Amino acid sequence: MNIPKLEDIDIPEPVIELVNTLLEPLAKKIKKNGRLIKEHVKYEFSIGALSQYINNSYNRHLYFNSLVFRNEQKLVDNYYLPLTLLKQENSESELNDNRESYLIDKFPYDLILKYKKILIVDHGGMGKSTILKRILLSCIREKQAIPIFIELRKLSRKKNILDFIVESTKTINDEVPKIFIRDLISTGRFLFLLDGFDEIDKDEQAGIISSINKFITTAPNNWYVMTSRNEDALFAFPYFQRFAIKPLYKDEAYKLLRLYDQDNKETNANILISKLNNTENRNVFDFLTNPLLTSLLYISFKFSNIIPNRIHIFYRQVFEALFEKQDLLKEGFQRKKSCNLDIDQFDELIRHFSLITYGKQKVEYLKTELLEYIDKAKILTANSSVPSSHIAHDLTHGVPLMTEEGNYIRWVHRSMQEYFAAVCICRDSKEKQHQHFLTMYTNEKHRNLTMLCADIDPLQFRKTVVKDLATNLLTEFNESYIKLTNIPKELINERKKLTAGKFFVICKSKFFHDGDDPVHERKFLAVNRASDFLTSVHETTSTIIRLAFIDDNIFLGLYIRRPYILLNDMEFRTLIPFAKEMENYEYYIYQGESQISKLNLPQEEFIIINDDPNSPVNQKDNFGIINNLLFNLNFPYEWYIDHEHAKKTLKLIEDEAAESNSLELFG
């Protein structure tokens, strides 16, 4: 057996110190128990193999790939702009603008010690994976814990977290005993960095969720940080505290732009910043809140010297920059392409490839898989004679939209796949575009794709998504609460505005304030109880948006029903003219929480807030107070339907369609 020894491995000082300070003392403690590893050789091998794993992980995450540098590896430390995590509360305390925040400029010990299980949820390009890289590096350097970085898409029903660690520490000749790793983990000195929950294969998701929960139950004393875009399935982890990434301020975005110039004698960043400060370019500031879009702006401006004002133009200019000038940091250098396709031919092929793979939710491929998907895309285009291997080579070299990582090839960033898929939907799939639009906007998983399609083809978005939302919400508004004849009309209209497209559950229970468990644990239990109740009434297509614990014993849950889930996204909401912000709501009834105690509700019973005349929430004495509760739970982050505006919007869309149908090309 070849035993890897520390002195035989080129290991940086931070890793050596972590091994000496944490790993070896923990391993000796386990060895001393005498029940795990009796052979001295196996013990030495396990220490060496785990040390090598930590070293490999450290070296791997020292660097990052970026479209800005054409897949040239750069040190994270030289380009990392410290990002801030903002706590997300599912309670009325979220209404406070002074949310708990943590700057990730070093190991976030206070954050991790306080919450132990952290879920970072945000849109693509906000820096979720980059934050995990930074946490891993600082964890090793500051000797806080033994970090295990896991890209969750690499797990499956047949490969759990423990299997992944065993596989990752395996050498050619042997592997670390699973029982040794399990007992090391049981000491509670590990930090698990679980990246990309949203990238898990849909068919594997349920099994992986169960596996993660089971693992955490058996190893509860460790620390866990998970990242994901927003997904319904994340509510399977109610014991994780949610955080979002604070959008960049203008000065932070400018600092990031200047970081990209640090290896370059030119001053492209300063020229760009000067142009951004011109009044006509102020509308671009919204894009600068996202680190990825800031980097794309840098690329596109360096290539074209133009500041695009629409998101899909960003992506197009980045693609053109990659295709026409493969290395923008080496003026005059243009790498030849193997496939010999022009930019339009290559674009068409990648569009179809992207839509095919997006539909499969695949962002990472074995070489054979990549070639198979390229073959399918070629059938849909006029490029069948081009060898697929040449196209695959260009995707990682000539036009580096992808990067090679070991045996796998993956998109440099998932948003590039989404861009090409969106263009394919809007330009190459006209006969299916209507159905594509209606399908994708009802699922948060497709949020980025939906926003890109709306930007590329706003007219079709209006004719499908806006029309569908207006029709559905107006139907619900007009057909609800018509049997409550004893309630004043103004109160009825308020209730309909507040509840259209939403689903509320209320419960009055001593459980929420008299339990022995800590408050946050009771909240998690409340989520589970509410979820169990929802399942029992078949409301399985709702997404929990906010929970509140009011007057110590009132639990109130706000859910958004399909197809209205994306209305909870403020950026998407700007595209829907009749979904108004709650902060503009002219609320004039039953102010003051003092009346909550007057609610006459049964104890220990979940009640759906609907238009049932016999429901206690619709009794005359309770109705206005319930409206007040709903308003407070909505305000200020949610939306309400302006039904008059919705009617006008629907009429306008129908008139536009009639006018369009009457147009003739000749005559």
GROMACS .gro file of N, CA and C in nm, residues 259-396:
model
  414
  259LEU      N    1  -1.117   4.618  -1.072
  259LEU     CA    2  -1.041   4.497  -1.044
  259LEU      C    3  -1.008   4.421  -1.172
  260TYR      N    4  -1.100   4.425  -1.269
  260TYR     CA    5  -1.076   4.356  -1.395
  260TYR      C    6  -0.964   4.419  -1.476
  261ASP      N    7  -0.934   4.543  -1.446
  261ASP     CA    8  -0.829   4.615  -1.520
  261ASP      C    9  -0.691   4.603  -1.456
  262GLN      N   10  -0.680   4.537  -1.343
  262GLN     CA   11  -0.556   4.545  -1.266
  262GLN      C   12  -0.437   4.480  -1.338
  263ASP      N   13  -0.462   4.381  -1.426
  263ASP     CA   14  -0.351   4.319  -1.501
  263ASP      C   15  -0.334   4.380  -1.639
  264ASN      N   16  -0.406   4.487  -1.663
  264ASN     CA   17  -0.411   4.544  -1.797
  264ASN      C   18  -0.360   4.687  -1.793
  265LYS      N   19  -0.274   4.723  -1.884
  265LYS     CA   20  -0.219   4.858  -1.889
  265LYS      C   21  -0.324   4.960  -1.930
  266GLU      N   22  -0.430   4.913  -1.998
  266GLU     CA   23  -0.534   5.004  -2.042
  266GLU      C   24  -0.623   5.044  -1.925
  267THR      N   25  -0.708   5.141  -1.951
  267THR     CA   26  -0.798   5.189  -1.845
  267THR      C   27  -0.942   5.179  -1.892
  268ASN      N   28  -0.976   5.060  -1.941
  268ASN     CA   29  -1.112   5.041  -1.994
  268ASN      C   30  -1.218   5.065  -1.886
  269ALA      N   31  -1.188   5.022  -1.764
  269ALA     CA   32  -1.286   5.038  -1.657
  269ALA      C   33  -1.316   5.185  -1.631
  270ASN      N   34  -1.213   5.267  -1.626
  270ASN     CA   35  -1.235   5.409  -1.599
  270ASN      C   36  -1.311   5.477  -1.712
  271ILE      N   37  -1.282   5.438  -1.836
  271ILE     CA   38  -1.356   5.493  -1.950
  271ILE      C   39  -1.502   5.453  -1.941
  272LEU      N   40  -1.526   5.325  -1.909
  272LEU     CA   41  -1.663   5.275  -1.895
  272LEU      C   42  -1.736   5.348  -1.783
  273ILE      N   43  -1.669   5.364  -1.669
  273ILE     CA   44  -1.731   5.430  -1.555
  273ILE      C   45  -1.766   5.575  -1.589
  274SER      N   46  -1.678   5.639  -1.662
  274SER     CA   47  -1.705   5.777  -1.702
  274SER      C   48  -1.831   5.786  -1.787
  275LYS      N   49  -1.848   5.690  -1.879
  275LYS     CA   50  -1.967   5.689  -1.964
  275LYS      C   51  -2.092   5.653  -1.883
  276LEU      N   52  -2.076   5.563  -1.786
  276LEU     CA   53  -2.191   5.524  -1.704
  276LEU      C   54  -2.245   5.642  -1.625
  277ASN      N   55  -2.158   5.734  -1.591
  277ASN     CA   56  -2.201   5.850  -1.513
  277ASN      C   57  -2.275   5.954  -1.596
  278ASN      N   58  -2.277   5.935  -1.727
  278ASN     CA   59  -2.357   6.023  -1.811
  278ASN      C   60  -2.505   5.996  -1.790
  279THR      N   61  -2.583   6.098  -1.794
  279THR     CA   62  -2.727   6.086  -1.764
  279THR      C   63  -2.796   5.983  -1.851
  280GLU      N   64  -2.760   5.976  -1.981
  280GLU     CA   65  -2.833   5.887  -2.072
  280GLU      C   66  -2.809   5.739  -2.041
  281ASN      N   67  -2.709   5.708  -1.958
  281ASN     CA   68  -2.680   5.568  -1.926
  281ASN      C   69  -2.722   5.529  -1.785
  282ARG      N   70  -2.798   5.614  -1.719
  282ARG     CA   71  -2.837   5.585  -1.582
  282ARG      C   72  -2.925   5.460  -1.569
  283ASN      N   73  -2.997   5.426  -1.678
  283ASN     CA   74  -3.085   5.310  -1.671
  283ASN      C   75  -3.007   5.179  -1.660
  284VAL      N   76  -2.876   5.183  -1.682
  284VAL     CA   77  -2.793   5.063  -1.673
  284VAL      C   78  -2.760   5.029  -1.527
  285PHE      N   79  -2.782   5.124  -1.436
  285PHE     CA   80  -2.744   5.102  -1.297
  285PHE      C   81  -2.811   4.980  -1.235
  286ASP      N   82  -2.932   4.949  -1.280
  286ASP     CA   83  -2.999   4.831  -1.227
  286ASP      C   84  -2.920   4.704  -1.258
  287PHE      N   85  -2.855   4.699  -1.372
  287PHE     CA   86  -2.775   4.582  -1.409
  287PHE      C   87  -2.651   4.571  -1.320
  288LEU      N   88  -2.600   4.685  -1.276
  288LEU     CA   89  -2.475   4.686  -1.198
  288LEU      C   90  -2.493   4.630  -1.057
  289THR      N   91  -2.616   4.603  -1.016
  289THR     CA   92  -2.637   4.543  -0.883
  289THR      C   93  -2.598   4.396  -0.883
  290ASN      N   94  -2.582   4.336  -1.001
  290ASN     CA   95  -2.550   4.194  -1.015
  290ASN      C   96  -2.405   4.179  -1.059
  291PRO      N   97  -2.321   4.107  -0.982
  291PRO     CA   98  -2.179   4.094  -1.018
  291PRO      C   99  -2.156   4.034  -1.156
  292LEU      N  100  -2.237   3.934  -1.195
  292LEU     CA  101  -2.218   3.873  -1.327
  292LEU      C  102  -2.247   3.975  -1.438
  293LEU      N  103  -2.358   4.047  -1.426
  293LEU     CA  104  -2.392   4.144  -1.529
  293LEU      C  105  -2.289   4.257  -1.535
  294THR      N  106  -2.231   4.289  -1.421
  294THR     CA  107  -2.124   4.390  -1.420
  294THR      C  108  -2.006   4.341  -1.501
  295SER      N  109  -1.972   4.213  -1.485
  295SER     CA  110  -1.859   4.157  -1.563
  295SER      C  111  -1.894   4.149  -1.711
  296LEU      N  112  -2.020   4.116  -1.743
  296LEU     CA  113  -2.061   4.111  -1.884
  296LEU      C  114  -2.055   4.250  -1.947
  297LEU      N  115  -2.090   4.351  -1.869
  297LEU     CA  116  -2.081   4.488  -1.920
  297LEU      C  117  -1.937   4.523  -1.954
  298TYR      N  118  -1.845   4.481  -1.869
  298TYR     CA  119  -1.703   4.506  -1.894
  298TYR      C  120  -1.660   4.441  -2.025
  299ILE      N  121  -1.701   4.315  -2.046
  299ILE     CA  122  -1.663   4.242  -2.168
  299ILE      C  123  -1.721   4.311  -2.292
  300SER      N  124  -1.853   4.337  -2.287
  300SER     CA  125  -1.920   4.392  -2.404
  300SER      C  126  -1.868   4.532  -2.439
  301PHE      N  127  -1.839   4.612  -2.336
  301PHE     CA  128  -1.790   4.748  -2.361
  301PHE      C  129  -1.649   4.744  -2.420
  302LYS      N  130  -1.567   4.654  -2.370
  302LYS     CA  131  -1.430   4.645  -2.423
  302LYS      C  132  -1.431   4.603  -2.570
  303PHE      N  133  -1.530   4.523  -2.606
  303PHE     CA  134  -1.540   4.475  -2.744
  303PHE      C  135  -1.600   4.580  -2.837
  304SER      N  136  -1.706   4.646  -2.791
  304SER     CA  137  -1.783   4.732  -2.883
  304SER      C  138  -1.780   4.880  -2.848
  305ASN      N  139  -1.733   4.912  -2.726
  305ASN     CA  140  -1.732   5.051  -2.678
  305ASN      C  141  -1.873   5.110  -2.671
  306ILE      N  142  -1.973   5.020  -2.658
  306ILE     CA  143  -2.113   5.061  -2.648
  306ILE      C  144  -2.171   5.006  -2.518
  307ILE      N  145  -2.251   5.086  -2.451
  307ILE     CA  146  -2.319   5.041  -2.329
  307ILE      C  147  -2.459   4.995  -2.366
  308PRO      N  148  -2.485   4.864  -2.364
  308PRO     CA  149  -2.618   4.815  -2.400
  308PRO      C  150  -2.718   4.849  -2.289
  309ASN      N  151  -2.843   4.872  -2.328
  309ASN     CA  152  -2.944   4.907  -2.228
  309ASN      C  153  -3.048   4.797  -2.208
  310ARG      N  154  -3.023   4.681  -2.271
  310ARG     CA  155  -3.113   4.568  -2.252
  310ARG      C  156  -3.030   4.443  -2.225
  311ILE      N  157  -3.084   4.357  -2.141
  311ILE     CA  158  -3.005   4.245  -2.089
  311ILE      C  159  -2.963   4.147  -2.198
  312HIS      N  160  -3.054   4.119  -2.294
  312HIS     CA  161  -3.016   4.020  -2.395
  312HIS      C  162  -2.907   4.075  -2.488
  313ILE      N  163  -2.900   4.208  -2.500
  313ILE     CA  164  -2.793   4.268  -2.580
  313ILE      C  165  -2.659   4.251  -2.510
  314PHE      N  166  -2.660   4.257  -2.378
  314PHE     CA  167  -2.541   4.222  -2.300
  314PHE      C  168  -2.484   4.090  -2.347
  315TYR      N  169  -2.570   3.988  -2.341
  315TYR     CA  170  -2.525   3.852  -2.371
  315TYR      C  171  -2.481   3.838  -2.517
  316ARG      N  172  -2.554   3.902  -2.607
  316ARG     CA  173  -2.516   3.894  -2.748
  316ARG      C  174  -2.378   3.954  -2.770
  317GLN      N  175  -2.352   4.070  -2.709
  317GLN     CA  176  -2.221   4.134  -2.727
  317GLN      C  177  -2.110   4.052  -2.663
  318VAL      N  178  -2.140   3.986  -2.552
  318VAL     CA  179  -2.040   3.898  -2.490
  318VAL      C  180  -2.007   3.784  -2.586
  319PHE      N  181  -2.112   3.724  -2.645
  319PHE     CA  182  -2.091   3.616  -2.741
  319PHE      C  183  -2.008   3.665  -2.860
  320GLU      N  184  -2.041   3.782  -2.911
  320GLU     CA  185  -1.966   3.835  -3.025
  320GLU      C  186  -1.821   3.859  -2.987
  321ALA      N  187  -1.800   3.907  -2.864
  321ALA     CA  188  -1.663   3.932  -2.819
  321ALA      C  189  -1.585   3.801  -2.812
  322LEU      N  190  -1.648   3.696  -2.760
  322LEU     CA  191  -1.582   3.566  -2.750
  322LEU      C  192  -1.554   3.508  -2.889
  323PHE      N  193  -1.647   3.529  -2.981
  323PHE     CA  194  -1.632   3.471  -3.114
  323PHE      C  195  -1.531   3.548  -3.199
  324GLU      N  196  -1.540   3.680  -3.196
  324GLU     CA  197  -1.458   3.761  -3.286
  324GLU      C  198  -1.318   3.787  -3.231
  325LYS      N  199  -1.311   3.811  -3.101
  325LYS     CA  200  -1.182   3.837  -3.039
  325LYS      C  201  -1.173   3.750  -2.915
  326GLN      N  202  -1.114   3.635  -2.933
  326GLN     CA  203  -1.118   3.534  -2.827
  326GLN      C  204  -1.051   3.583  -2.699
  327ASP      N  205  -0.948   3.661  -2.710
  327ASP     CA  206  -0.881   3.710  -2.590
  327ASP      C  207  -0.872   3.861  -2.594
  328LEU      N  208  -0.962   3.926  -2.521
  328LEU     CA  209  -0.967   4.072  -2.523
  328LEU      C  210  -0.849   4.135  -2.449
  329LEU      N  211  -0.779   4.054  -2.370
  329LEU     CA  212  -0.665   4.107  -2.298
  329LEU      C  213  -0.537   4.098  -2.381
  330LYS      N  214  -0.548   4.035  -2.499
  330LYS     CA  215  -0.433   4.024  -2.589
  330LYS      C  216  -0.475   4.081  -2.723
  331GLU      N  217  -0.458   4.209  -2.738
  331GLU     CA  218  -0.506   4.278  -2.857
  331GLU      C  219  -0.446   4.216  -2.983
  332GLY      N  220  -0.530   4.196  -3.082
  332GLY     CA  221  -0.484   4.143  -3.209
  332GLY      C  222  -0.477   3.992  -3.214
  333PHE      N  223  -0.497   3.925  -3.101
  333PHE     CA  224  -0.490   3.779  -3.099
  333PHE      C  225  -0.628   3.721  -3.121
  334GLN      N  226  -0.642   3.637  -3.220
  334GLN     CA  227  -0.769   3.572  -3.247
  334GLN      C  228  -0.744   3.425  -3.273
  335ARG      N  229  -0.797   3.341  -3.185
  335ARG     CA  230  -0.775   3.198  -3.198
  335ARG      C  231  -0.863   3.140  -3.308
  336LYS      N  232  -0.804   3.057  -3.392
  336LYS     CA  233  -0.880   2.995  -3.500
  336LYS      C  234  -0.979   2.893  -3.445
  337LYS      N  235  -1.089   2.878  -3.516
  337LYS     CA  236  -1.194   2.787  -3.473
  337LYS      C  237  -1.189   2.661  -3.558
  338SER      N  238  -1.214   2.549  -3.492
  338SER     CA  239  -1.204   2.420  -3.560
  338SER      C  240  -1.321   2.394  -3.653
  339CYS      N  241  -1.439   2.447  -3.617
  339CYS     CA  242  -1.559   2.410  -3.691
  339CYS      C  243  -1.578   2.488  -3.821
  340ASN      N  244  -1.506   2.600  -3.837
  340ASN     CA  245  -1.515   2.684  -3.958
  340ASN      C  246  -1.656   2.737  -3.984
  341LEU      N  247  -1.737   2.751  -3.882
  341LEU     CA  248  -1.870   2.812  -3.897
  341LEU      C  249  -1.857   2.963  -3.878
  342ASP      N  250  -1.941   3.039  -3.950
  342ASP     CA  251  -1.942   3.183  -3.923
  342ASP      C  252  -2.024   3.208  -3.796
  343ILE      N  253  -2.029   3.332  -3.751
  343ILE     CA  254  -2.090   3.362  -3.622
  343ILE      C  255  -2.239   3.330  -3.619
  344ASP      N  256  -2.309   3.351  -3.729
  344ASP     CA  257  -2.452   3.322  -3.732
  344ASP      C  258  -2.479   3.172  -3.731
  345GLN      N  259  -2.398   3.097  -3.803
  345GLN     CA  260  -2.414   2.951  -3.804
  345GLN      C  261  -2.383   2.893  -3.666
  346PHE      N  262  -2.276   2.941  -3.606
  346PHE     CA  263  -2.239   2.891  -3.473
  346PHE      C  264  -2.345   2.929  -3.370
  347ASP      N  265  -2.395   3.050  -3.380
  347ASP     CA  266  -2.501   3.098  -3.290
  347ASP      C  267  -2.625   3.010  -3.301
  348GLU      N  268  -2.667   2.980  -3.424
  348GLU     CA  269  -2.786   2.898  -3.445
  348GLU      C  270  -2.770   2.760  -3.382
  349LEU      N  271  -2.653   2.701  -3.402
  349LEU     CA  272  -2.631   2.567  -3.348
  349LEU      C  273  -2.631   2.568  -3.195
  350ILE      N  274  -2.566   2.667  -3.136
  350ILE     CA  275  -2.559   2.675  -2.989
  350ILE      C  276  -2.696   2.708  -2.931
  351ARG      N  277  -2.778   2.783  -3.002
  351ARG     CA  278  -2.914   2.810  -2.954
  351ARG      C  279  -2.992   2.679  -2.939
  352HIS      N  280  -2.988   2.596  -3.040
  352HIS     CA  281  -3.062   2.469  -3.033
  352HIS      C  282  -3.001   2.375  -2.929
  353PHE      N  283  -2.869   2.371  -2.924
  353PHE     CA  284  -2.802   2.290  -2.822
  353PHE      C  285  -2.844   2.335  -2.682
  354SER      N  286  -2.853   2.465  -2.662
  354SER     CA  287  -2.887   2.519  -2.530
  354SER      C  288  -3.030   2.487  -2.491
  355LEU      N  289  -3.123   2.500  -2.584
  355LEU     CA  290  -3.262   2.470  -2.551
  355LEU      C  291  -3.280   2.321  -2.521
  356ILE      N  292  -3.212   2.237  -2.596
  356ILE     CA  293  -3.220   2.092  -2.572
  356ILE      C  294  -3.167   2.059  -2.432
  357THR      N  295  -3.050   2.111  -2.399
  357THR     CA  296  -2.989   2.078  -2.271
  357THR      C  297  -3.058   2.148  -2.155
  358TYR      N  298  -3.111   2.269  -2.180
  358TYR     CA  299  -3.188   2.336  -2.075
  358TYR      C  300  -3.311   2.254  -2.040
  359GLY      N  301  -3.377   2.202  -2.141
  359GLY     CA  302  -3.494   2.118  -2.116
  359GLY      C  303  -3.462   1.995  -2.035
  360LYS      N  304  -3.339   1.947  -2.047
  360LYS     CA  305  -3.293   1.831  -1.969
  360LYS      C  306  -3.235   1.875  -1.835
  361GLN      N  307  -3.229   2.007  -1.812
  361GLN     CA  308  -3.168   2.064  -1.691
  361GLN      C  309  -3.025   2.015  -1.672
  362LYS      N  310  -2.950   2.016  -1.783
  362LYS     CA  311  -2.812   1.971  -1.781
  362LYS      C  312  -2.720   2.088  -1.810
  363VAL      N  313  -2.628   2.116  -1.718
  363VAL     CA  314  -2.529   2.223  -1.740
  363VAL      C  315  -2.387   2.166  -1.742
  364GLU      N  316  -2.375   2.037  -1.716
  364GLU     CA  317  -2.245   1.972  -1.710
  364GLU      C  318  -2.253   1.839  -1.783
  365TYR      N  319  -2.150   1.806  -1.860
  365TYR     CA  320  -2.159   1.690  -1.947
  365TYR      C  321  -2.028   1.612  -1.951
  366LEU      N  322  -2.039   1.480  -1.958
  366LEU     CA  323  -1.926   1.400  -1.999
  366LEU      C  324  -1.902   1.428  -2.147
  367LYS      N  325  -1.782   1.403  -2.196
  367LYS     CA  326  -1.750   1.432  -2.336
  367LYS      C  327  -1.847   1.361  -2.430
  368THR      N  328  -1.879   1.236  -2.400
  368THR     CA  329  -1.971   1.162  -2.487
  368THR      C  330  -2.111   1.223  -2.485
  369GLU      N  331  -2.155   1.270  -2.367
  369GLU     CA  332  -2.286   1.336  -2.357
  369GLU      C  333  -2.289   1.463  -2.439
  370LEU      N  334  -2.183   1.542  -2.427
  370LEU     CA  335  -2.175   1.669  -2.500
  370LEU      C  336  -2.187   1.645  -2.650
  371LEU      N  337  -2.116   1.545  -2.699
  371LEU     CA  338  -2.121   1.515  -2.843
  371LEU      C  339  -2.260   1.469  -2.885
  372GLU      N  340  -2.327   1.393  -2.800
  372GLU     CA  341  -2.463   1.347  -2.832
  372GLU      C  342  -2.559   1.464  -2.843
  373TYR      N  343  -2.549   1.559  -2.750
  373TYR     CA  344  -2.637   1.676  -2.755
  373TYR      C  345  -2.606   1.764  -2.876
  374ILE      N  346  -2.478   1.775  -2.911
  374ILE     CA  347  -2.440   1.852  -3.030
  374ILE      C  348  -2.497   1.785  -3.154
  375ASP      N  349  -2.491   1.652  -3.159
  375ASP     CA  350  -2.549   1.579  -3.273
  375ASP      C  351  -2.697   1.611  -3.289
  376LYS      N  352  -2.770   1.616  -3.178
  376LYS     CA  353  -2.914   1.647  -3.183
  376LYS      C  354  -2.938   1.789  -3.233
  377ALA      N  355  -2.853   1.882  -3.188
  377ALA     CA  356  -2.867   2.022  -3.232
  377ALA      C  357  -2.838   2.036  -3.380
  378LYS      N  358  -2.741   1.960  -3.430
  378LYS     CA  359  -2.706   1.968  -3.571
  378LYS      C  360  -2.822   1.925  -3.661
  379ILE      N  361  -2.900   1.829  -3.614
  379ILE     CA  362  -3.015   1.782  -3.693
  379ILE      C  363  -3.114   1.895  -3.716
  380LEU      N  364  -3.123   1.987  -3.619
  380LEU     CA  365  -3.219   2.097  -3.626
  380LEU      C  366  -3.165   2.218  -3.701
  381THR      N  367  -3.041   2.212  -3.743
  381THR     CA  368  -2.981   2.324  -3.816
  381THR      C  369  -2.925   2.272  -3.948
  382ALA      N  370  -2.863   2.361  -4.020
  382ALA     CA  371  -2.807   2.322  -4.151
  382ALA      C  372  -2.658   2.296  -4.142
  383ASN      N  373  -2.613   2.245  -4.028
  383ASN     CA  374  -2.470   2.227  -4.006
  383ASN      C  375  -2.433   2.082  -3.978
  384SER      N  376  -2.506   1.990  -4.040
  384SER     CA  377  -2.488   1.848  -4.009
  384SER      C  378  -2.353   1.794  -4.053
  385SER      N  379  -2.286   1.861  -4.147
  385SER     CA  380  -2.159   1.808  -4.198
  385SER      C  381  -2.040   1.843  -4.107
  386VAL      N  382  -2.060   1.933  -4.012
  386VAL     CA  383  -1.950   1.974  -3.924
  386VAL      C  384  -1.928   1.868  -3.816
  387PRO      N  385  -1.807   1.818  -3.800
  387PRO     CA  386  -1.782   1.718  -3.695
  387PRO      C  387  -1.817   1.773  -3.557
  388SER      N  388  -1.891   1.695  -3.481
  388SER     CA  389  -1.932   1.740  -3.347
  388SER      C  390  -1.812   1.763  -3.257
  389SER      N  391  -1.706   1.687  -3.278
  389SER     CA  392  -1.586   1.704  -3.195
  389SER      C  393  -1.523   1.841  -3.216
  390HIS      N  394  -1.535   1.895  -3.339
  390HIS     CA  395  -1.481   2.028  -3.367
  390HIS      C  396  -1.562   2.136  -3.293
  391ILE      N  397  -1.692   2.119  -3.292
  391ILE     CA  398  -1.778   2.214  -3.220
  391ILE      C  399  -1.750   2.208  -3.071
  392ALA      N  400  -1.736   2.087  -3.018
  392ALA     CA  401  -1.705   2.070  -2.875
  392ALA      C  402  -1.574   2.137  -2.840
  393HIS      N  403  -1.474   2.123  -2.928
  393HIS     CA  404  -1.344   2.186  -2.903
  393HIS      C  405  -1.358   2.338  -2.901
  394ASP      N  406  -1.436   2.393  -2.993
  394ASP     CA  407  -1.453   2.538  -2.998
  394ASP      C  408  -1.528   2.592  -2.876
  395LEU      N  409  -1.617   2.512  -2.821
  395LEU     CA  410  -1.693   2.556  -2.702
  395LEU      C  411  -1.603   2.574  -2.580
  396THR      N  412  -1.488   2.509  -2.580
  396THR     CA  413  -1.395   2.524  -2.467
  396THR      C  414  -1.269   2.601  -2.504
   0.00000   0.00000   0.00000
